[in-house]
PDB file of C-alpha atoms in Angstrom:
ATOM      1  CA  UNK E 478      23.846 143.348 181.698  1.00 74.00           C
ATOM      2  CA  UNK E 479      25.469 140.487 179.877  1.00 83.00           C
ATOM      3  CA  UNK E 480      26.421 142.343 176.005  1.00 90.00           C
ATOM      4  CA  UNK E 481      26.787 140.479 172.444  1.00 94.00           C
ATOM      5  CA  UNK E 482      27.917 142.387 169.612  1.00 95.00           C
ATOM      6  CA  UNK E 483      27.521 140.584 166.256  1.00 96.00           C
ATOM      7  CA  UNK E 484      28.300 142.647 162.784  1.00 91.00           C
ATOM      8  CA  UNK E 485      24.031 142.246 161.776  1.00 89.00           C
ATOM      9  CA  UNK E 486      25.348 142.254 157.754  1.00 90.00           C
ATOM     10  CA  UNK E 487      24.440 140.984 155.404  1.00 96.00           C
ATOM     11  CA  UNK E 488      27.825 139.630 154.941  1.00 97.00           C
ATOM     12  CA  UNK E 489      28.529 138.656 151.395  1.00 97.00           C
ATOM     13  CA  UNK E 490      31.303 136.172 150.550  1.00 97.00           C
ATOM     14  CA  UNK E 491      31.848 134.838 146.981  1.00 98.00           C
ATOM     15  CA  UNK E 492      31.641 130.798 146.851  1.00 98.00           C
ATOM     16  CA  UNK E 493      34.585 129.258 147.891  1.00 98.00           C
ATOM     17  CA  UNK E 494      36.047 132.208 149.981  1.00 98.00           C
ATOM     18  CA  UNK E 495      36.769 132.020 153.467  1.00 98.00           C
ATOM     19  CA  UNK E 496      33.211 133.408 155.268  1.00 98.00           C
ATOM     20  CA  UNK E 497      35.019 135.478 158.758  1.00 97.00           C
ATOM     21  CA  UNK E 498      32.655 136.363 161.285  1.00 97.00           C
ATOM     22  CA  UNK E 499      33.136 137.924 164.604  1.00 97.00           C
ATOM     23  CA  UNK E 500      31.920 139.132 168.059  1.00 96.00           C
ATOM     24  CA  UNK E 501      32.473 140.127 170.886  1.00 96.00           C
ATOM     25  CA  UNK E 502      31.301 140.030 174.954  1.00 94.00           C
ATOM     26  CA  UNK E 503      31.231 141.737 177.763  1.00 92.00           C
ATOM     27  CA  UNK E 504      31.439 139.477 180.515  1.00 88.00           C
ATOM     28  CA  UNK E 505      34.687 138.307 180.944  1.00 88.00           C
ATOM     29  CA  UNK E 506      33.775 135.373 183.715  1.00 86.00           C
ATOM     30  CA  UNK E 507      32.565 133.363 179.927  1.00 87.00           C
ATOM     31  CA  UNK E 508      34.692 130.401 180.320  1.00 86.00           C
ATOM     32  CA  UNK E 509      31.948 128.198 177.387  1.00 88.00           C
ATOM     33  CA  UNK E 510      31.376 130.049 173.719  1.00 93.00           C
ATOM     34  CA  UNK E 511      28.783 128.700 171.238  1.00 95.00           C
ATOM     35  CA  UNK E 512      28.417 129.046 167.324  1.00 97.00           C
ATOM     36  CA  UNK E 513      24.653 128.130 166.169  1.00 97.00           C
ATOM     37  CA  UNK E 514      23.751 128.319 162.632  1.00 98.00           C
ATOM     38  CA  UNK E 515      19.963 129.746 161.893  1.00 98.00           C
ATOM     39  CA  UNK E 516      18.153 128.919 158.733  1.00 98.00           C
ATOM     40  CA  UNK E 517      15.193 131.680 157.812  1.00 95.00           C
ATOM     41  CA  UNK E 518      12.317 130.257 159.307  1.00 93.00           C
ATOM     42  CA  UNK E 519      13.965 127.222 161.361  1.00 96.00           C
ATOM     43  CA  UNK E 520      15.346 126.742 164.966  1.00 97.00           C
ATOM     44  CA  UNK E 521      19.341 128.043 166.170  1.00 97.00           C
ATOM     45  CA  UNK E 522      21.443 124.664 165.231  1.00 96.00           C
ATOM     46  CA  UNK E 523      24.708 124.428 166.918  1.00 95.00           C
ATOM     47  CA  UNK E 524      27.874 124.698 165.071  1.00 96.00           C
ATOM     48  CA  UNK E 525      31.067 124.620 167.176  1.00 94.00           C
ATOM     49  CA  UNK E 526      32.057 124.581 170.744  1.00 94.00           C
ATOM     50  CA  UNK E 527      35.076 126.192 171.989  1.00 94.00           C
ATOM     51  CA  UNK E 528      36.398 126.228 175.480  1.00 92.00           C
ATOM     52  CA  UNK E 529      40.302 127.754 175.463  1.00 92.00           C
ATOM     53  CA  UNK E 530      42.013 130.281 173.676  1.00 94.00           C
ATOM     54  CA  UNK E 531      43.220 129.633 170.280  1.00 95.00           C
ATOM     55  CA  UNK E 532      41.839 127.554 167.650  1.00 96.00           C
ATOM     56  CA  UNK E 533      39.494 124.660 167.371  1.00 97.00           C
ATOM     57  CA  UNK E 534      38.595 122.955 163.762  1.00 97.00           C
ATOM     58  CA  UNK E 535      35.469 120.783 162.969  1.00 96.00           C
ATOM     59  CA  UNK E 536      35.444 120.054 158.973  1.00 97.00           C
ATOM     60  CA  UNK E 537      35.444 123.381 157.077  1.00 98.00           C
ATOM     61  CA  UNK E 538      34.448 125.814 160.497  1.00 98.00           C
ATOM     62  CA  UNK E 539      37.235 126.729 162.812  1.00 98.00           C
ATOM     63  CA  UNK E 540      36.533 128.945 166.402  1.00 97.00           C
ATOM     64  CA  UNK E 541      38.725 131.372 167.603  1.00 97.00           C
ATOM     65  CA  UNK E 542      38.763 132.537 170.995  1.00 95.00           C
ATOM     66  CA  UNK E 543      40.939 135.441 172.629  1.00 94.00           C
ATOM     67  CA  UNK E 544      39.615 135.583 176.091  1.00 92.00           C
ATOM     68  CA  UNK E 545      41.778 138.550 176.870  1.00 93.00           C
ATOM     69  CA  UNK E 546      40.182 140.552 174.518  1.00 94.00           C
ATOM     70  CA  UNK E 547      36.780 138.989 174.983  1.00 94.00           C
ATOM     71  CA  UNK E 548      36.518 138.055 171.018  1.00 94.00           C
ATOM     72  CA  UNK E 549      35.561 134.467 169.324  1.00 96.00           C
ATOM     73  CA  UNK E 550      34.922 134.235 165.874  1.00 97.00           C
ATOM     74  CA  UNK E 551      34.280 131.581 163.518  1.00 98.00           C
ATOM     75  CA  UNK E 552      35.876 131.282 160.208  1.00 98.00           C
ATOM     76  CA  UNK E 553      33.895 129.184 157.325  1.00 98.00           C
ATOM     77  CA  UNK E 554      36.334 127.887 154.266  1.00 98.00           C
ATOM     78  CA  UNK E 555      35.446 126.977 151.282  1.00 98.00           C
ATOM     79  CA  UNK E 556      32.138 128.385 151.240  1.00 98.00           C
ATOM     80  CA  UNK E 557      29.006 126.752 150.066  1.00 97.00           C
ATOM     81  CA  UNK E 558      25.851 128.380 148.970  1.00 97.00           C
ATOM     82  CA  UNK E 559      24.327 126.110 151.857  1.00 97.00           C
ATOM     83  CA  UNK E 560      25.788 128.249 154.491  1.00 98.00           C
ATOM     84  CA  UNK E 561      23.721 131.125 153.672  1.00 98.00           C
ATOM     85  CA  UNK E 562      21.835 131.643 157.014  1.00 98.00           C
ATOM     86  CA  UNK E 563      22.360 133.774 160.704  1.00 98.00           C
ATOM     87  CA  UNK E 564      24.983 132.930 162.311  1.00 98.00           C
ATOM     88  CA  UNK E 565      25.000 133.489 166.198  1.00 97.00           C
ATOM     89  CA  UNK E 566      27.253 133.873 169.087  1.00 96.00           C
ATOM     90  CA  UNK E 567      26.572 132.782 172.706  1.00 94.00           C
ATOM     91  CA  UNK E 568      28.688 133.359 175.042  1.00 91.00           C
ATOM     92  CA  UNK E 569      27.719 130.531 178.135  1.00 83.00           C
ATOM     93  CA  UNK E 570      27.159 131.772 181.617  1.00 67.00           C
ATOM     94  CA  UNK E 571      27.891 128.849 183.411  1.00 62.00           C
ATOM     95  CA  UNK E 572      24.777 126.435 183.349  1.00 60.00           C
ATOM     96  CA  UNK E 573      21.604 127.883 185.271  1.00 63.00           C
ATOM     97  CA  UNK E 574      22.164 130.949 183.683  1.00 72.00           C
ATOM     98  CA  UNK E 575      21.461 130.480 179.834  1.00 84.00           C
ATOM     99  CA  UNK E 576      22.806 131.270 177.139  1.00 89.00           C
ATOM    100  CA  UNK E 577      23.083 134.863 176.416  1.00 90.00           C
ATOM    101  CA  UNK E 578      23.151 135.193 172.065  1.00 93.00           C
ATOM    102  CA  UNK E 579      24.005 138.316 169.518  1.00 92.00           C
ATOM    103  CA  UNK E 580      21.682 139.423 167.110  1.00 95.00           C
ATOM    104  CA  UNK E 581      23.176 137.321 164.623  1.00 96.00           C
ATOM    105  CA  UNK E 582      25.406 138.187 161.072  1.00 97.00           C
ATOM    106  CA  UNK E 583      23.911 137.507 158.442  1.00 97.00           C
ATOM    107  CA  UNK E 584      25.448 135.713 155.642  1.00 98.00           C
ATOM    108  CA  UNK E 585      25.207 135.372 152.004  1.00 98.00           C
ATOM    109  CA  UNK E 586      27.453 132.684 150.130  1.00 98.00           C
ATOM    110  CA  UNK E 587      27.019 134.213 146.505  1.00 96.00           C
ATOM    111  CA  UNK E 588      27.298 131.795 143.638  1.00 93.00           C
TER     112      UNK E 588
ATOM    113  CA  UNK O 418      17.658 108.797 168.827  1.00 64.00           C
ATOM    114  CA  UNK O 419      15.553 111.638 169.586  1.00 77.00           C
ATOM    115  CA  UNK O 420      15.891 115.718 169.380  1.00 93.00           C
ATOM    116  CA  UNK O 421      14.223 117.966 171.099  1.00 97.00           C
ATOM    117  CA  UNK O 422      10.192 118.415 169.911  1.00 97.00           C
ATOM    118  CA  UNK O 423       7.622 120.878 170.643  1.00 98.00           C
ATOM    119  CA  UNK O 424       4.209 121.651 170.128  1.00 98.00           C
ATOM    120  CA  UNK O 425       2.320 123.126 168.827  1.00 98.00           C
ATOM    121  CA  UNK O 426       4.412 124.530 165.949  1.00 97.00           C
ATOM    122  CA  UNK O 427       2.212 127.458 164.959  1.00 97.00           C
ATOM    123  CA  UNK O 428      -0.350 129.248 167.936  1.00 97.00           C
ATOM    124  CA  UNK O 429      -2.781 132.156 166.816  1.00 98.00           C
ATOM    125  CA  UNK O 430      -4.165 134.043 170.206  1.00 98.00           C
ATOM    126  CA  UNK O 431      -5.362 137.286 170.348  1.00 98.00           C
ATOM    127  CA  UNK O 432      -4.262 139.834 173.128  1.00 98.00           C
ATOM    128  CA  UNK O 433      -5.604 138.614 176.817  1.00 98.00           C
ATOM    129  CA  UNK O 434      -5.478 135.267 176.277  1.00 98.00           C
ATOM    130  CA  UNK O 435      -3.498 132.430 177.412  1.00 98.00           C
ATOM    131  CA  UNK O 436      -1.123 130.195 176.126  1.00 98.00           C
ATOM    132  CA  UNK O 437       0.655 126.752 176.968  1.00 98.00           C
ATOM    133  CA  UNK O 438       3.847 125.686 174.478  1.00 98.00           C
ATOM    134  CA  UNK O 439       5.449 122.095 175.501  1.00 98.00           C
ATOM    135  CA  UNK O 440       8.677 120.426 174.958  1.00 98.00           C
ATOM    136  CA  UNK O 441       9.990 117.071 175.323  1.00 98.00           C
ATOM    137  CA  UNK O 442      13.690 117.287 175.902  1.00 96.00           C
ATOM    138  CA  UNK O 443      16.191 115.158 173.726  1.00 94.00           C
ATOM    139  CA  UNK O 444      16.992 111.220 174.950  1.00 92.00           C
ATOM    140  CA  UNK O 445      19.227 111.392 178.428  1.00 90.00           C
ATOM    141  CA  UNK O 446      18.991 114.961 178.957  1.00 93.00           C
ATOM    142  CA  UNK O 447      17.081 116.405 182.245  1.00 93.00           C
ATOM    143  CA  UNK O 448      17.336 120.219 181.742  1.00 93.00           C
ATOM    144  CA  UNK O 449      15.538 122.507 179.845  1.00 95.00           C
ATOM    145  CA  UNK O 450      15.379 125.847 178.961  1.00 95.00           C
ATOM    146  CA  UNK O 451      12.940 128.211 177.204  1.00 97.00           C
ATOM    147  CA  UNK O 452      14.249 131.538 174.578  1.00 97.00           C
ATOM    148  CA  UNK O 453      12.086 133.708 173.120  1.00 98.00           C
ATOM    149  CA  UNK O 454      12.543 135.079 169.257  1.00 98.00           C
ATOM    150  CA  UNK O 455      11.810 138.160 168.010  1.00 97.00           C
ATOM    151  CA  UNK O 456      11.773 138.782 164.645  1.00 94.00           C
ATOM    152  CA  UNK O 457      15.468 139.834 163.604  1.00 92.00           C
ATOM    153  CA  UNK O 458      17.147 139.348 167.192  1.00 95.00           C
ATOM    154  CA  UNK O 459      18.722 136.614 168.736  1.00 95.00           C
ATOM    155  CA  UNK O 460      16.915 133.951 171.247  1.00 96.00           C
ATOM    156  CA  UNK O 461      16.771 135.325 174.591  1.00 95.00           C
ATOM    157  CA  UNK O 462      16.896 133.382 177.128  1.00 94.00           C
ATOM    158  CA  UNK O 463      13.296 133.375 179.425  1.00 97.00           C
ATOM    159  CA  UNK O 464      14.305 130.062 182.402  1.00 96.00           C
ATOM    160  CA  UNK O 465      15.663 126.797 182.614  1.00 94.00           C
ATOM    161  CA  UNK O 466      13.986 124.473 184.787  1.00 95.00           C
ATOM    162  CA  UNK O 467      16.061 120.637 186.237  1.00 93.00           C
ATOM    163  CA  UNK O 468      14.618 118.472 188.989  1.00 93.00           C
ATOM    164  CA  UNK O 469      11.296 119.845 188.112  1.00 95.00           C
ATOM    165  CA  UNK O 470      12.247 123.506 189.938  1.00 95.00           C
ATOM    166  CA  UNK O 471      12.994 126.742 188.050  1.00 94.00           C
ATOM    167  CA  UNK O 472      16.549 126.969 188.259  1.00 91.00           C
ATOM    168  CA  UNK O 473      17.512 130.326 186.704  1.00 90.00           C
ATOM    169  CA  UNK O 474      15.334 133.216 184.955  1.00 93.00           C
ATOM    170  CA  UNK O 475      16.134 135.763 182.871  1.00 92.00           C
ATOM    171  CA  UNK O 476      14.305 139.339 182.431  1.00 93.00           C
ATOM    172  CA  UNK O 477      11.172 137.892 181.665  1.00 97.00           C
ATOM    173  CA  UNK O 478       7.811 139.656 183.721  1.00 97.00           C
ATOM    174  CA  UNK O 479       5.724 136.551 186.009  1.00 96.00           C
ATOM    175  CA  UNK O 480       3.399 136.471 183.226  1.00 98.00           C
ATOM    176  CA  UNK O 481       5.894 134.025 181.864  1.00 98.00           C
ATOM    177  CA  UNK O 482       5.640 130.570 183.888  1.00 98.00           C
ATOM    178  CA  UNK O 483       6.547 127.145 183.384  1.00 98.00           C
ATOM    179  CA  UNK O 484       6.683 123.357 184.797  1.00 97.00           C
ATOM    180  CA  UNK O 485       9.109 120.504 184.254  1.00 98.00           C
ATOM    181  CA  UNK O 486       7.150 117.096 185.266  1.00 97.00           C
ATOM    182  CA  UNK O 487       9.257 114.435 186.165  1.00 97.00           C
ATOM    183  CA  UNK O 488       9.799 112.711 182.751  1.00 96.00           C
ATOM    184  CA  UNK O 489      12.062 115.887 182.238  1.00 96.00           C
ATOM    185  CA  UNK O 490       9.278 117.178 179.674  1.00 97.00           C
ATOM    186  CA  UNK O 491       8.393 120.729 180.203  1.00 98.00           C
ATOM    187  CA  UNK O 492       5.543 123.507 180.034  1.00 98.00           C
ATOM    188  CA  UNK O 493       5.315 127.628 179.226  1.00 98.00           C
ATOM    189  CA  UNK O 494       2.913 129.106 180.380  1.00 98.00           C
ATOM    190  CA  UNK O 495       1.821 132.944 179.160  1.00 98.00           C
ATOM    191  CA  UNK O 496      -0.829 134.782 180.910  1.00 98.00           C
ATOM    192  CA  UNK O 497      -2.543 137.840 179.931  1.00 98.00           C
ATOM    193  CA  UNK O 498      -0.406 137.721 176.262  1.00 98.00           C
ATOM    194  CA  UNK O 499       0.425 141.298 174.505  1.00 98.00           C
ATOM    195  CA  UNK O 500       0.970 141.934 170.889  1.00 98.00           C
ATOM    196  CA  UNK O 501       4.678 142.005 172.158  1.00 97.00           C
ATOM    197  CA  UNK O 502       4.419 138.897 172.672  1.00 98.00           C
ATOM    198  CA  UNK O 503       4.669 137.361 168.851  1.00 98.00           C
ATOM    199  CA  UNK O 504       7.981 135.261 168.316  1.00 98.00           C
ATOM    200  CA  UNK O 505       9.620 132.445 167.984  1.00 98.00           C
ATOM    201  CA  UNK O 506       9.564 130.497 171.253  1.00 98.00           C
ATOM    202  CA  UNK O 507      12.111 127.853 171.502  1.00 98.00           C
ATOM    203  CA  UNK O 508      13.450 125.358 173.864  1.00 97.00           C
ATOM    204  CA  UNK O 509      16.586 123.841 174.725  1.00 96.00           C
ATOM    205  CA  UNK O 510      17.606 120.791 175.981  1.00 94.00           C
ATOM    206  CA  UNK O 511      20.965 120.159 178.223  1.00 90.00           C
ATOM    207  CA  UNK O 512      22.567 118.084 180.776  1.00 81.00           C
ATOM    208  CA  UNK O 513      25.842 118.214 182.979  1.00 76.00           C
ATOM    209  CA  UNK O 514      27.483 120.987 180.499  1.00 75.00           C
ATOM    210  CA  UNK O 515      26.254 124.192 179.177  1.00 78.00           C
ATOM    211  CA  UNK O 516      26.035 122.754 175.475  1.00 88.00           C
ATOM    212  CA  UNK O 517      21.963 123.259 174.807  1.00 91.00           C
ATOM    213  CA  UNK O 518      20.320 121.018 171.630  1.00 94.00           C
ATOM    214  CA  UNK O 519      17.391 123.574 170.260  1.00 96.00           C
ATOM    215  CA  UNK O 520      14.140 121.959 169.397  1.00 97.00           C
ATOM    216  CA  UNK O 521      11.970 123.366 166.221  1.00 98.00           C
ATOM    217  CA  UNK O 522      10.438 125.835 167.875  1.00 98.00           C
ATOM    218  CA  UNK O 523       6.659 127.297 168.518  1.00 98.00           C
ATOM    219  CA  UNK O 524       5.935 130.342 166.476  1.00 98.00           C
ATOM    220  CA  UNK O 525       3.407 132.467 168.259  1.00 98.00           C
ATOM    221  CA  UNK O 526       1.217 135.351 166.912  1.00 98.00           C
ATOM    222  CA  UNK O 527      -0.884 137.436 169.179  1.00 98.00           C
ATOM    223  CA  UNK O 528      -3.184 139.729 167.294  1.00 97.00           C
TER     224      UNK O 528
END
């Protein structure tokens, strides 16, 4: 049984600060990792994908992966109120297996 | 470039009834995955269709079935509806790799 753990929050961060979201996973065979953002009542929207150990930056977002520790994180710099949402972590099982999602972390950016 | 579309957006059914949900994948995508998202939970993988065949299935009973058409669109059918089937049903499309793009979802309420 593949498991993905995320702190459900809510995580409250002041506007302009760095938000740090964490995720651990159980399947050592996972090779790809995805972060999705989901606004209340909406569907998940892909933010970042990461495949190799280390950091990957895209605008204000940085994904960090450590396969040895089975840990992946998402940093959001210069947090904006529009970043307030639930962030879902999903390690990829490999094509046909589908994605296994955590319950998500509810992020609140306080103006 | 058309994204993933789903219909209907909302649906109300009673226990024991049957429901059919529809999905059209993103242009150029040939694979469709279906997910169920209960309130406060992450999406759970139901199954994936590729070349009109069910390629992989998550931990869902046989009451959940699907179909993929030659134009890559897909249907999700749920028979003998239970109250616990109330959820947001998400369709995601992909091609080649694992990056999945979600449609807006169908919100099903079973009374």
